[in-house]
Amino acid sequence: MFIKESKKINRLPPYVFARINQLTREAREQGRDIVNLGMGNPDQATPSHIVQGLIKASLDGKNHRYSMSRGVYNLRRDICRWYKKRYDVGLDPDTEAIAVIGTKEGLMHLMFAMIDEGDMVMVPNPTYPIHLYGPIMAGGDIINIECHKDVDFLDEVEKKLKETFPKPRTLIVSYPHNPTTICVDDDFFKRLVKLAKKEDLLVINDLAYADISFDGYKPSSFLQTPGAKDVGIEFYSLSKSFNMAGWRIGFAVGNSEVIKILTRFKSYADYGIFQPIQIAAMKALQGSYKCVEEISNTYEARRDILVDGLNKLGWPVDKPKATMYVWAQIPERFAHMSSLDFSLMLFEQTEVVVSPGIGFGEYGDKFVRIALVENEKRIKQALRNIRRVFKQNNRNDDGGE
């Protein structure tokens, strides 16, 4: 039987995380004690009141049937209430909100619904992989916009708009940003809305880390900006805020025309989320915000231990104001190495897993992303292991053995 990949699949590069994930599995099967700070997979349990909501709903047979692809009304109502309470953003649950099977699915389906063959989408680089490869899977082309703390991102967007013909009509952003942890203020979003209106640009903001922030910093919603709903939508996920990554539930909210297009596509693509999960999500959105604060505080404590420890080792790293990651430039003594080679070296010599920056785009290749997904004791263990390698490297640099 003749089997071939589609042209869309063939455009995807090898998944650089796959090799490290395989090595990690094999090492653990051999009994090695691996500290995995690679994948951004929350290690804490979902708050109990949400779990109990799922259990109760699961015992009711009427919840075992097909649900609505756009999410039940009460869930859409609750996310709109959440936005009003958190951001003072008014949303219509019938026309401006839809539930998605996690942001990854939602963004991918949106690309298939709105992107035609050859359409160009502007995407930060480095960034979360689905931002890069969602448009490609839909048949579009991406225009990389360098995204680093010392680059004015919107200036770069304007340059690309002037240089590219035909003009791109879509821009994906994500703040607080994964992997670079860059945060922006209200003025950034005002500039963005103004630019989008001027250039007839659709903006898609991925607000995955809305609630994981530190040192008193509170991320803004793109939709708080006057006029934002005229030019774009926002994805919000329960994955990180409520430790619900495996539950696969989130939302797209904002511009009614975009929500209408996504709703139409999803009516053909899926039957929606298992209804007990939707009911549990309502418990999350209706409940106390205390559990979210506790989750964020846990990440903040881990951040402090990791960043302070790395700096003491002579690996200069800034403390992020948000997300569950540290974005660390490869230390100068190892600067000759690619991010993949450096990550593999750390794995082999320290039994610590980090994510190579190249996996987030070509502009990430001088960095690694370190996820705060192990407890404080394990993070200290990782630091001790890394210290040994750094000391060995220092002896070699000094002509030692």
C-alpha atoms as a printed R data frame, in Angstrom:
    type eleno elety resid chain resno       x      y      z
1   ATOM     1    CA   MET     A     1   0.000  0.000  0.000
2   ATOM     2    CA   PHE     A     2   1.362  3.426 -0.981
3   ATOM     3    CA   ILE     A     3   1.445  5.837  1.951
4   ATOM     4    CA   LYS     A     4   2.734  9.377  1.844
5   ATOM     5    CA   GLU     A     5   2.669 12.428  4.065
6   ATOM     6    CA   SER     A     6   0.636 15.438  3.054
7   ATOM     7    CA   LYS     A     7   2.507 18.512  1.908
8   ATOM     8    CA   LYS     A     8   1.372 20.241  5.106
9   ATOM     9    CA   ILE     A     9   2.880 17.565  7.360
10  ATOM    10    CA   ASN     A    10   6.027 17.519  5.251
11  ATOM    11    CA   ARG     A    11   6.548 21.231  5.963
12  ATOM    12    CA   LEU     A    12   6.945 20.577  9.682
13  ATOM    13    CA   PRO     A    13  10.555 20.305 10.898
14  ATOM    14    CA   PRO     A    14  11.670 17.434 13.140
15  ATOM    15    CA   TYR     A    15  10.288 17.958 16.633
16  ATOM    16    CA   VAL     A    16  13.460 18.790 18.567
17  ATOM    17    CA   PHE     A    17  11.907 17.929 21.931
18  ATOM    18    CA   ALA     A    18  11.224 14.366 20.815
19  ATOM    19    CA   ARG     A    19  14.865 13.295 21.112
20  ATOM    20    CA   ILE     A    20  15.235 14.646 24.637
21  ATOM    21    CA   ASN     A    21  11.890 13.182 25.692
22  ATOM    22    CA   GLN     A    22  12.980  9.773 24.400
23  ATOM    23    CA   LEU     A    23  16.327 10.009 26.201
24  ATOM    24    CA   THR     A    24  14.546 10.959 29.409
25  ATOM    25    CA   ARG     A    25  12.228  7.952 29.207
26  ATOM    26    CA   GLU     A    26  15.103  5.593 28.506
27  ATOM    27    CA   ALA     A    27  17.199  7.017 31.352
28  ATOM    28    CA   ARG     A    28  14.385  6.602 33.843
29  ATOM    29    CA   GLU     A    29  13.807  3.043 32.677
30  ATOM    30    CA   GLN     A    30  17.479  2.448 33.500
31  ATOM    31    CA   GLY     A    31  16.903  3.766 37.011
32  ATOM    32    CA   ARG     A    32  18.617  7.137 36.600
33  ATOM    33    CA   ASP     A    33  17.277  9.987 38.730
34  ATOM    34    CA   ILE     A    34  16.305 12.598 36.146
35  ATOM    35    CA   VAL     A    35  15.218 16.093 37.203
36  ATOM    36    CA   ASN     A    36  12.889 17.086 34.388
37  ATOM    37    CA   LEU     A    37  12.662 20.861 33.972
38  ATOM    38    CA   GLY     A    38  11.810 20.587 30.291
39  ATOM    39    CA   MET     A    39   8.123 20.392 29.440
40  ATOM    40    CA   GLY     A    40   5.820 23.037 30.960
41  ATOM    41    CA   ASN     A    41   3.640 20.380 32.576
42  ATOM    42    CA   PRO     A    42   2.306 21.439 36.001
43  ATOM    43    CA   ASP     A    43   3.292 18.942 38.696
44  ATOM    44    CA   GLN     A    44   0.725 20.037 41.297
45  ATOM    45    CA   ALA     A    45  -2.772 18.625 41.661
46  ATOM    46    CA   THR     A    46  -5.911 20.362 40.426
47  ATOM    47    CA   PRO     A    47  -7.711 22.067 43.365
48  ATOM    48    CA   SER     A    48 -10.018 19.608 45.123
49  ATOM    49    CA   HIS     A    49 -13.265 21.561 44.665
50  ATOM    50    CA   ILE     A    50 -12.782 21.329 40.888
51  ATOM    51    CA   VAL     A    51 -12.074 17.599 41.047
52  ATOM    52    CA   GLN     A    52 -15.158 17.057 43.217
53  ATOM    53    CA   GLY     A    53 -17.224 18.974 40.679
54  ATOM    54    CA   LEU     A    54 -16.018 16.590 37.976
55  ATOM    55    CA   ILE     A    55 -16.774 13.503 40.065
56  ATOM    56    CA   LYS     A    56 -20.307 14.615 40.865
57  ATOM    57    CA   ALA     A    57 -21.063 15.583 37.267
58  ATOM    58    CA   SER     A    58 -19.599 12.312 35.963
59  ATOM    59    CA   LEU     A    59 -22.075 10.286 38.031
60  ATOM    60    CA   ASP     A    60 -25.006 11.949 36.282
61  ATOM    61    CA   GLY     A    61 -25.833  9.975 33.147
62  ATOM    62    CA   LYS     A    62 -27.296 12.975 31.335
63  ATOM    63    CA   ASN     A    63 -23.752 14.391 31.144
64  ATOM    64    CA   HIS     A    64 -22.486 11.371 29.168
65  ATOM    65    CA   ARG     A    65 -24.020 12.431 25.859
66  ATOM    66    CA   TYR     A    66 -22.625 14.636 23.121
67  ATOM    67    CA   SER     A    67 -22.161 18.198 24.279
68  ATOM    68    CA   MET     A    68 -22.043 21.469 22.299
69  ATOM    69    CA   SER     A    69 -18.944 22.101 20.220
70  ATOM    70    CA   ARG     A    70 -18.831 25.725 21.369
71  ATOM    71    CA   GLY     A    71 -19.385 24.851 25.042
72  ATOM    72    CA   VAL     A    72 -22.568 24.870 27.093
73  ATOM    73    CA   TYR     A    73 -24.162 28.255 27.704
74  ATOM    74    CA   ASN     A    74 -23.473 28.360 31.452
75  ATOM    75    CA   LEU     A    75 -19.761 27.820 30.883
76  ATOM    76    CA   ARG     A    76 -19.609 30.590 28.292
77  ATOM    77    CA   ARG     A    77 -21.558 32.787 30.698
78  ATOM    78    CA   ASP     A    78 -19.033 32.074 33.456
79  ATOM    79    CA   ILE     A    79 -15.979 32.947 31.367
80  ATOM    80    CA   CYS     A    80 -17.659 36.222 30.435
81  ATOM    81    CA   ARG     A    81 -18.322 36.923 34.111
82  ATOM    82    CA   TRP     A    82 -14.695 36.039 34.859
83  ATOM    83    CA   TYR     A    83 -13.491 38.596 32.314
84  ATOM    84    CA   LYS     A    84 -15.808 41.242 33.743
85  ATOM    85    CA   LYS     A    85 -14.623 40.583 37.288
86  ATOM    86    CA   ARG     A    86 -10.919 40.270 36.490
87  ATOM    87    CA   TYR     A    87 -10.489 42.788 33.673
88  ATOM    88    CA   ASP     A    88 -13.705 44.824 33.536
89  ATOM    89    CA   VAL     A    89 -14.220 43.560 29.986
90  ATOM    90    CA   GLY     A    90 -17.824 43.036 28.899
91  ATOM    91    CA   LEU     A    91 -18.446 40.004 26.696
92  ATOM    92    CA   ASP     A    92 -21.579 38.421 25.221
93  ATOM    93    CA   PRO     A    93 -21.623 34.659 25.944
94  ATOM    94    CA   ASP     A    94 -23.664 34.008 22.784
95  ATOM    95    CA   THR     A    95 -21.501 35.867 20.287
96  ATOM    96    CA   GLU     A    96 -18.124 36.684 21.867
97  ATOM    97    CA   ALA     A    97 -17.071 33.501 23.695
98  ATOM    98    CA   ILE     A    98 -16.429 29.878 22.796
99  ATOM    99    CA   ALA     A    99 -14.950 26.970 24.747
100 ATOM   100    CA   VAL     A   100 -11.996 25.172 23.153
101 ATOM   101    CA   ILE     A   101 -10.241 21.885 23.871
102 ATOM   102    CA   GLY     A   102  -7.238 23.788 25.154
103 ATOM   103    CA   THR     A   103  -5.624 26.772 23.443
104 ATOM   104    CA   LYS     A   104  -3.561 24.512 21.212
105 ATOM   105    CA   GLU     A   105  -6.662 23.010 19.592
106 ATOM   106    CA   GLY     A   106  -8.450 26.333 19.494
107 ATOM   107    CA   LEU     A   107  -5.653 28.159 17.724
108 ATOM   108    CA   MET     A   108  -5.080 25.317 15.276
109 ATOM   109    CA   HIS     A   109  -8.766 25.191 14.350
110 ATOM   110    CA   LEU     A   110  -8.855 28.972 14.012
111 ATOM   111    CA   MET     A   111  -5.966 28.841 11.554
112 ATOM   112    CA   PHE     A   112  -7.779 26.216  9.445
113 ATOM   113    CA   ALA     A   113 -10.931 28.337  9.538
114 ATOM   114    CA   MET     A   114  -9.292 31.634  8.538
115 ATOM   115    CA   ILE     A   115  -6.028 30.952  6.699
116 ATOM   116    CA   ASP     A   116  -5.929 30.123  2.995
117 ATOM   117    CA   GLU     A   117  -3.048 28.569  1.102
118 ATOM   118    CA   GLY     A   118  -0.167 31.043  0.990
119 ATOM   119    CA   ASP     A   119  -1.642 33.552  3.452
120 ATOM   120    CA   MET     A   120   1.035 35.101  5.650
121 ATOM   121    CA   VAL     A   121   0.839 35.215  9.436
122 ATOM   122    CA   MET     A   122   3.211 37.258 11.577
123 ATOM   123    CA   VAL     A   123   4.475 35.279 14.558
124 ATOM   124    CA   PRO     A   124   6.934 36.038 17.369
125 ATOM   125    CA   ASN     A   125  10.180 34.104 17.230
126 ATOM   126    CA   PRO     A   126  10.968 32.396 19.536
127 ATOM   127    CA   THR     A   127   7.481 31.402 20.656
128 ATOM   128    CA   TYR     A   128   5.247 28.518 21.708
129 ATOM   129    CA   PRO     A   129   5.477 26.012 18.801
130 ATOM   130    CA   ILE     A   130   1.770 25.984 17.882
131 ATOM   131    CA   HIS     A   131   2.003 29.706 17.105
132 ATOM   132    CA   LEU     A   132   4.611 28.881 14.474
133 ATOM   133    CA   TYR     A   133   3.243 25.622 13.113
134 ATOM   134    CA   GLY     A   134  -0.501 26.199 13.390
135 ATOM   135    CA   PRO     A   135  -0.433 28.584 10.405
136 ATOM   136    CA   ILE     A   136   1.868 26.219  8.507
137 ATOM   137    CA   MET     A   137  -0.452 23.251  9.085
138 ATOM   138    CA   ALA     A   138  -3.293 25.366  7.707
139 ATOM   139    CA   GLY     A   139  -1.302 26.001  4.528
140 ATOM   140    CA   GLY     A   140  -0.154 29.501  5.362
141 ATOM   141    CA   ASP     A   141   3.318 31.011  5.554
142 ATOM   142    CA   ILE     A   142   4.866 32.616  8.610
143 ATOM   143    CA   ILE     A   143   6.787 35.846  8.951
144 ATOM   144    CA   ASN     A   144   9.079 35.679 11.955
145 ATOM   145    CA   ILE     A   145   9.209 38.731 14.218
146 ATOM   146    CA   GLU     A   146  12.188 38.651 16.553
147 ATOM   147    CA   CYS     A   147  11.024 38.556 20.162
148 ATOM   148    CA   HIS     A   148  13.668 39.348 22.774
149 ATOM   149    CA   LYS     A   149  13.763 41.759 25.689
150 ATOM   150    CA   ASP     A   150  16.103 44.173 23.883
151 ATOM   151    CA   VAL     A   151  13.954 44.331 20.712
152 ATOM   152    CA   ASP     A   152  10.968 46.652 20.194
153 ATOM   153    CA   PHE     A   153   8.547 44.030 18.920
154 ATOM   154    CA   LEU     A   154   5.975 46.425 17.442
155 ATOM   155    CA   ASP     A   155   8.672 48.362 15.598
156 ATOM   156    CA   GLU     A   156   9.723 45.069 14.039
157 ATOM   157    CA   VAL     A   157   6.103 44.329 13.100
158 ATOM   158    CA   GLU     A   158   5.816 47.697 11.342
159 ATOM   159    CA   LYS     A   159   9.033 47.056  9.414
160 ATOM   160    CA   LYS     A   160   7.775 43.689  8.207
161 ATOM   161    CA   LEU     A   161   4.458 45.216  7.137
162 ATOM   162    CA   LYS     A   162   6.310 47.739  4.987
163 ATOM   163    CA   GLU     A   163   8.627 45.122  3.501
164 ATOM   164    CA   THR     A   164   6.094 42.380  2.727
165 ATOM   165    CA   PHE     A   165   3.684 42.148 -0.209
166 ATOM   166    CA   PRO     A   166   0.917 41.278 -0.057
167 ATOM   167    CA   LYS     A   167   0.540 42.487  3.491
168 ATOM   168    CA   PRO     A   168  -0.025 39.930  6.232
169 ATOM   169    CA   ARG     A   169  -3.486 40.179  7.791
170 ATOM   170    CA   THR     A   170  -2.886 38.217 11.000
171 ATOM   171    CA   LEU     A   171  -0.562 38.694 13.967
172 ATOM   172    CA   ILE     A   172  -0.188 36.218 16.818
173 ATOM   173    CA   VAL     A   173   1.114 37.508 20.145
174 ATOM   174    CA   SER     A   174   1.326 36.045 23.636
175 ATOM   175    CA   TYR     A   175   1.957 38.034 26.815
176 ATOM   176    CA   PRO     A   176   3.257 37.071 29.313
177 ATOM   177    CA   HIS     A   177   5.388 35.351 26.718
178 ATOM   178    CA   ASN     A   178   6.445 31.728 26.498
179 ATOM   179    CA   PRO     A   179   9.376 31.067 26.335
180 ATOM   180    CA   THR     A   180  11.073 34.450 26.814
181 ATOM   181    CA   THR     A   181   8.889 35.494 29.835
182 ATOM   182    CA   ILE     A   182   8.623 39.019 28.370
183 ATOM   183    CA   CYS     A   183   5.800 41.043 29.913
184 ATOM   184    CA   VAL     A   184   4.157 44.158 28.485
185 ATOM   185    CA   ASP     A   185   2.130 47.056 29.856
186 ATOM   186    CA   ASP     A   186  -1.098 48.735 28.803
187 ATOM   187    CA   ASP     A   187   0.764 51.151 26.513
188 ATOM   188    CA   PHE     A   188   2.020 48.211 24.461
189 ATOM   189    CA   PHE     A   189  -1.519 47.005 23.831
190 ATOM   190    CA   LYS     A   190  -2.668 50.553 22.986
191 ATOM   191    CA   ARG     A   191   0.078 50.754 20.366
192 ATOM   192    CA   LEU     A   192  -0.904 47.310 19.114
193 ATOM   193    CA   VAL     A   193  -4.593 48.173 18.711
194 ATOM   194    CA   LYS     A   194  -3.718 51.431 16.956
195 ATOM   195    CA   LEU     A   195  -1.397 49.580 14.576
196 ATOM   196    CA   ALA     A   196  -3.959 46.845 13.918
197 ATOM   197    CA   LYS     A   197  -6.641 49.388 13.008
198 ATOM   198    CA   LYS     A   198  -4.265 51.289 10.761
199 ATOM   199    CA   GLU     A   199  -3.063 48.165  8.927
200 ATOM   200    CA   ASP     A   200  -6.352 46.183  8.939
201 ATOM   201    CA   LEU     A   201  -4.689 43.486 11.024
202 ATOM   202    CA   LEU     A   202  -6.296 40.668 13.014
203 ATOM   203    CA   VAL     A   203  -4.633 40.206 16.419
204 ATOM   204    CA   ILE     A   204  -4.695 36.893 18.298
205 ATOM   205    CA   ASN     A   205  -3.385 37.072 21.866
206 ATOM   206    CA   ASP     A   206  -2.605 33.885 23.803
207 ATOM   207    CA   LEU     A   207  -3.106 34.709 27.502
208 ATOM   208    CA   ALA     A   208  -2.034 31.317 28.850
209 ATOM   209    CA   TYR     A   209  -0.139 32.841 31.796
210 ATOM   210    CA   ALA     A   210  -2.694 35.394 32.887
211 ATOM   211    CA   ASP     A   211  -2.512 34.336 36.524
212 ATOM   212    CA   ILE     A   212   1.075 33.124 37.024
213 ATOM   213    CA   SER     A   213   2.845 36.349 37.936
214 ATOM   214    CA   PHE     A   214   5.253 37.515 40.612
215 ATOM   215    CA   ASP     A   215   6.470 40.474 42.668
216 ATOM   216    CA   GLY     A   216   3.101 42.217 42.502
217 ATOM   217    CA   TYR     A   217   2.984 42.308 38.702
218 ATOM   218    CA   LYS     A   218  -0.506 41.709 37.241
219 ATOM   219    CA   PRO     A   219  -0.708 40.894 33.514
220 ATOM   220    CA   SER     A   220  -3.291 42.794 31.497
221 ATOM   221    CA   SER     A   221  -5.750 41.334 29.063
222 ATOM   222    CA   PHE     A   222  -5.414 42.537 25.482
223 ATOM   223    CA   LEU     A   223  -9.190 43.026 25.502
224 ATOM   224    CA   GLN     A   224  -8.931 45.685 28.233
225 ATOM   225    CA   THR     A   225  -7.614 48.074 25.617
226 ATOM   226    CA   PRO     A   226 -10.296 50.286 24.044
227 ATOM   227    CA   GLY     A   227 -11.011 49.053 20.523
228 ATOM   228    CA   ALA     A   228  -9.356 45.659 21.031
229 ATOM   229    CA   LYS     A   229 -12.527 43.709 20.267
230 ATOM   230    CA   ASP     A   230 -12.700 45.489 16.905
231 ATOM   231    CA   VAL     A   231  -9.386 43.951 15.832
232 ATOM   232    CA   GLY     A   232  -8.887 40.695 17.650
233 ATOM   233    CA   ILE     A   233  -9.539 37.899 20.079
234 ATOM   234    CA   GLU     A   234  -7.828 36.370 23.075
235 ATOM   235    CA   PHE     A   235  -7.313 32.777 24.179
236 ATOM   236    CA   TYR     A   236  -7.511 32.064 27.903
237 ATOM   237    CA   SER     A   237  -6.752 28.660 29.375
238 ATOM   238    CA   LEU     A   238  -7.395 26.952 32.709
239 ATOM   239    CA   SER     A   239  -4.292 24.782 32.213
240 ATOM   240    CA   LYS     A   240  -1.777 26.805 34.210
241 ATOM   241    CA   SER     A   241  -4.025 29.011 36.363
242 ATOM   242    CA   PHE     A   242  -5.833 26.048 37.938
243 ATOM   243    CA   ASN     A   243  -3.355 23.195 37.311
244 ATOM   244    CA   MET     A   244  -5.746 21.758 34.718
245 ATOM   245    CA   ALA     A   245  -3.315 21.095 31.867
246 ATOM   246    CA   GLY     A   246  -4.507 17.529 31.260
247 ATOM   247    CA   TRP     A   247  -8.177 18.488 31.355
248 ATOM   248    CA   ARG     A   248  -7.856 20.340 28.022
249 ATOM   249    CA   ILE     A   249 -10.200 23.260 28.414
250 ATOM   250    CA   GLY     A   250  -9.877 26.924 27.538
251 ATOM   251    CA   PHE     A   251 -11.669 29.727 25.738
252 ATOM   252    CA   ALA     A   252 -11.504 32.115 22.821
253 ATOM   253    CA   VAL     A   253 -13.159 35.476 23.497
254 ATOM   254    CA   GLY     A   254 -13.440 38.783 21.705
255 ATOM   255    CA   ASN     A   255 -14.366 39.822 18.184
256 ATOM   256    CA   SER     A   256 -17.774 38.353 17.332
257 ATOM   257    CA   GLU     A   257 -16.998 37.729 13.652
258 ATOM   258    CA   VAL     A   258 -13.895 35.718 14.498
259 ATOM   259    CA   ILE     A   259 -15.772 33.759 17.180
260 ATOM   260    CA   LYS     A   260 -18.524 33.065 14.637
261 ATOM   261    CA   ILE     A   261 -15.995 31.662 12.157
262 ATOM   262    CA   LEU     A   262 -14.364 29.459 14.790
263 ATOM   263    CA   THR     A   263 -17.777 28.278 16.004
264 ATOM   264    CA   ARG     A   264 -18.754 27.239 12.481
265 ATOM   265    CA   PHE     A   265 -15.522 25.316 11.968
266 ATOM   266    CA   LYS     A   266 -15.751 23.534 15.306
267 ATOM   267    CA   SER     A   267 -19.339 22.490 14.594
268 ATOM   268    CA   TYR     A   268 -17.841 20.222 11.919
269 ATOM   269    CA   ALA     A   269 -14.561 19.357 13.673
270 ATOM   270    CA   ASP     A   270 -15.648 18.165 17.131
271 ATOM   271    CA   TYR     A   271 -18.548 17.496 19.501
272 ATOM   272    CA   GLY     A   272 -17.150 19.656 22.270
273 ATOM   273    CA   ILE     A   273 -15.598 18.873 25.609
274 ATOM   274    CA   PHE     A   274 -16.869 16.072 27.876
275 ATOM   275    CA   GLN     A   275 -19.645 17.825 29.770
276 ATOM   276    CA   PRO     A   276 -18.439 16.946 33.302
277 ATOM   277    CA   ILE     A   277 -15.171 18.724 32.477
278 ATOM   278    CA   GLN     A   278 -17.153 21.786 31.427
279 ATOM   279    CA   ILE     A   279 -19.084 21.662 34.714
280 ATOM   280    CA   ALA     A   280 -15.818 21.335 36.651
281 ATOM   281    CA   ALA     A   281 -14.489 24.358 34.754
282 ATOM   282    CA   MET     A   282 -17.521 26.306 35.965
283 ATOM   283    CA   LYS     A   283 -16.532 25.377 39.519
284 ATOM   284    CA   ALA     A   284 -13.094 26.791 38.822
285 ATOM   285    CA   LEU     A   285 -14.398 30.072 37.408
286 ATOM   286    CA   GLN     A   286 -17.083 30.481 40.088
287 ATOM   287    CA   GLY     A   287 -14.886 29.552 43.047
288 ATOM   288    CA   SER     A   288 -12.406 31.406 45.200
289 ATOM   289    CA   TYR     A   289  -9.323 32.903 43.539
290 ATOM   290    CA   LYS     A   290  -7.239 31.799 46.527
291 ATOM   291    CA   CYS     A   291  -6.199 28.507 44.904
292 ATOM   292    CA   VAL     A   292  -4.863 30.389 41.871
293 ATOM   293    CA   GLU     A   293  -2.827 32.681 44.115
294 ATOM   294    CA   GLU     A   294  -1.392 29.670 45.935
295 ATOM   295    CA   ILE     A   295  -0.366 28.082 42.642
296 ATOM   296    CA   SER     A   296   1.322 31.296 41.550
297 ATOM   297    CA   ASN     A   297   3.085 31.654 44.905
298 ATOM   298    CA   THR     A   298   4.499 28.143 44.552
299 ATOM   299    CA   TYR     A   299   6.030 29.030 41.201
300 ATOM   300    CA   GLU     A   300   7.415 32.271 42.610
301 ATOM   301    CA   ALA     A   301   9.208 30.422 45.423
302 ATOM   302    CA   ARG     A   302  10.672 27.952 42.921
303 ATOM   303    CA   ARG     A   303  11.723 30.799 40.637
304 ATOM   304    CA   ASP     A   304  13.650 32.468 43.446
305 ATOM   305    CA   ILE     A   305  15.529 29.289 44.355
306 ATOM   306    CA   LEU     A   306  16.404 28.485 40.744
307 ATOM   307    CA   VAL     A   307  17.430 31.963 39.604
308 ATOM   308    CA   ASP     A   308  19.367 32.800 42.773
309 ATOM   309    CA   GLY     A   309  21.116 29.443 42.518
310 ATOM   310    CA   LEU     A   310  22.050 29.848 38.862
311 ATOM   311    CA   ASN     A   311  23.449 33.317 39.466
312 ATOM   312    CA   LYS     A   312  25.595 31.986 42.325
313 ATOM   313    CA   LEU     A   313  26.966 29.407 39.918
314 ATOM   314    CA   GLY     A   314  28.029 32.158 37.532
315 ATOM   315    CA   TRP     A   315  25.140 31.621 35.118
316 ATOM   316    CA   PRO     A   316  23.589 35.113 34.819
317 ATOM   317    CA   VAL     A   317  19.799 34.867 34.639
318 ATOM   318    CA   ASP     A   318  17.072 37.484 35.175
319 ATOM   319    CA   LYS     A   319  14.068 36.818 37.371
320 ATOM   320    CA   PRO     A   320  10.916 36.636 35.258
321 ATOM   321    CA   LYS     A   321   7.863 38.638 36.327
322 ATOM   322    CA   ALA     A   322   5.466 35.966 35.059
323 ATOM   323    CA   THR     A   323   5.033 32.482 33.524
324 ATOM   324    CA   MET     A   324   6.319 29.210 34.960
325 ATOM   325    CA   TYR     A   325   9.653 29.389 33.135
326 ATOM   326    CA   VAL     A   326  13.128 30.850 33.272
327 ATOM   327    CA   TRP     A   327  14.581 31.862 29.908
328 ATOM   328    CA   ALA     A   328  18.332 31.522 30.287
329 ATOM   329    CA   GLN     A   329  20.992 32.493 27.784
330 ATOM   330    CA   ILE     A   330  23.599 29.762 27.387
331 ATOM   331    CA   PRO     A   331  26.541 30.643 29.685
332 ATOM   332    CA   GLU     A   332  29.474 32.311 27.966
333 ATOM   333    CA   ARG     A   333  31.775 29.344 28.580
334 ATOM   334    CA   PHE     A   334  29.390 27.177 26.549
335 ATOM   335    CA   ALA     A   335  28.408 29.822 23.982
336 ATOM   336    CA   HIS     A   336  30.020 27.843 21.167
337 ATOM   337    CA   MET     A   337  27.344 25.170 21.583
338 ATOM   338    CA   SER     A   338  23.893 25.121 20.014
339 ATOM   339    CA   SER     A   339  20.956 25.061 22.416
340 ATOM   340    CA   LEU     A   340  20.284 21.419 21.516
341 ATOM   341    CA   ASP     A   341  23.889 20.384 22.135
342 ATOM   342    CA   PHE     A   342  23.979 22.326 25.405
343 ATOM   343    CA   SER     A   343  20.725 20.716 26.544
344 ATOM   344    CA   LEU     A   344  22.019 17.248 25.688
345 ATOM   345    CA   MET     A   345  25.275 17.968 27.535
346 ATOM   346    CA   LEU     A   346  23.324 19.018 30.649
347 ATOM   347    CA   PHE     A   347  21.227 15.888 30.391
348 ATOM   348    CA   GLU     A   348  24.150 13.520 30.044
349 ATOM   349    CA   GLN     A   349  26.392 15.136 32.659
350 ATOM   350    CA   THR     A   350  23.895 16.465 35.230
351 ATOM   351    CA   GLU     A   351  20.722 14.385 34.688
352 ATOM   352    CA   VAL     A   352  18.826 17.675 34.399
353 ATOM   353    CA   VAL     A   353  16.431 18.183 31.483
354 ATOM   354    CA   VAL     A   354  15.851 21.641 29.989
355 ATOM   355    CA   SER     A   355  14.249 22.663 26.698
356 ATOM   356    CA   PRO     A   356  16.573 23.824 23.896
357 ATOM   357    CA   GLY     A   357  15.663 27.273 22.645
358 ATOM   358    CA   ILE     A   358  15.791 26.188 19.009
359 ATOM   359    CA   GLY     A   359  12.569 24.269 19.646
360 ATOM   360    CA   PHE     A   360  10.774 27.623 19.907
361 ATOM   361    CA   GLY     A   361  12.228 29.077 16.712
362 ATOM   362    CA   GLU     A   362  15.571 29.954 15.187
363 ATOM   363    CA   TYR     A   363  15.966 33.131 17.267
364 ATOM   364    CA   GLY     A   364  15.909 31.038 20.431
365 ATOM   365    CA   ASP     A   365  19.026 29.028 19.701
366 ATOM   366    CA   LYS     A   366  21.274 30.839 22.191
367 ATOM   367    CA   PHE     A   367  18.915 30.088 25.074
368 ATOM   368    CA   VAL     A   368  17.331 27.267 27.021
369 ATOM   369    CA   ARG     A   369  13.963 27.282 28.754
370 ATOM   370    CA   ILE     A   370  13.828 25.920 32.296
371 ATOM   371    CA   ALA     A   371  10.374 25.005 33.589
372 ATOM   372    CA   LEU     A   372   9.513 25.372 37.276
373 ATOM   373    CA   VAL     A   373   7.789 21.993 37.390
374 ATOM   374    CA   GLU     A   374   9.727 20.226 40.129
375 ATOM   375    CA   ASN     A   375   9.516 20.961 43.843
376 ATOM   376    CA   GLU     A   376  12.062 23.082 45.702
377 ATOM   377    CA   LYS     A   377  14.075 20.095 46.900
378 ATOM   378    CA   ARG     A   378  14.433 18.776 43.347
379 ATOM   379    CA   ILE     A   379  15.384 22.202 41.993
380 ATOM   380    CA   LYS     A   380  18.164 22.396 44.601
381 ATOM   381    CA   GLN     A   381  19.285 18.936 43.482
382 ATOM   382    CA   ALA     A   382  19.423 20.185 39.881
383 ATOM   383    CA   LEU     A   383  21.550 23.147 40.970
384 ATOM   384    CA   ARG     A   384  24.010 20.857 42.777
385 ATOM   385    CA   ASN     A   385  24.322 18.693 39.690
386 ATOM   386    CA   ILE     A   386  24.903 21.693 37.427
387 ATOM   387    CA   ARG     A   387  27.478 23.089 39.869
388 ATOM   388    CA   ARG     A   388  29.625 19.972 39.452
389 ATOM   389    CA   VAL     A   389  29.716 20.391 35.668
390 ATOM   390    CA   PHE     A   390  30.577 24.072 35.935
391 ATOM   391    CA   LYS     A   391  33.425 23.312 38.360
392 ATOM   392    CA   GLN     A   392  34.759 20.626 36.043
393 ATOM   393    CA   ASN     A   393  34.596 23.041 33.131
394 ATOM   394    CA   ASN     A   394  36.489 25.668 35.141
395 ATOM   395    CA   ARG     A   395  39.299 23.179 35.854
396 ATOM   396    CA   ASN     A   396  39.528 22.310 32.182
397 ATOM   397    CA   ASP     A   397  39.649 26.004 31.227
398 ATOM   398    CA   ASP     A   398  42.510 26.504 33.666
399 ATOM   399    CA   GLY     A   399  44.508 23.680 32.149
400 ATOM   400    CA   GLY     A   400  43.440 21.081 34.694
401 ATOM   401    CA   GLU     A   401  42.634 17.499 34.002
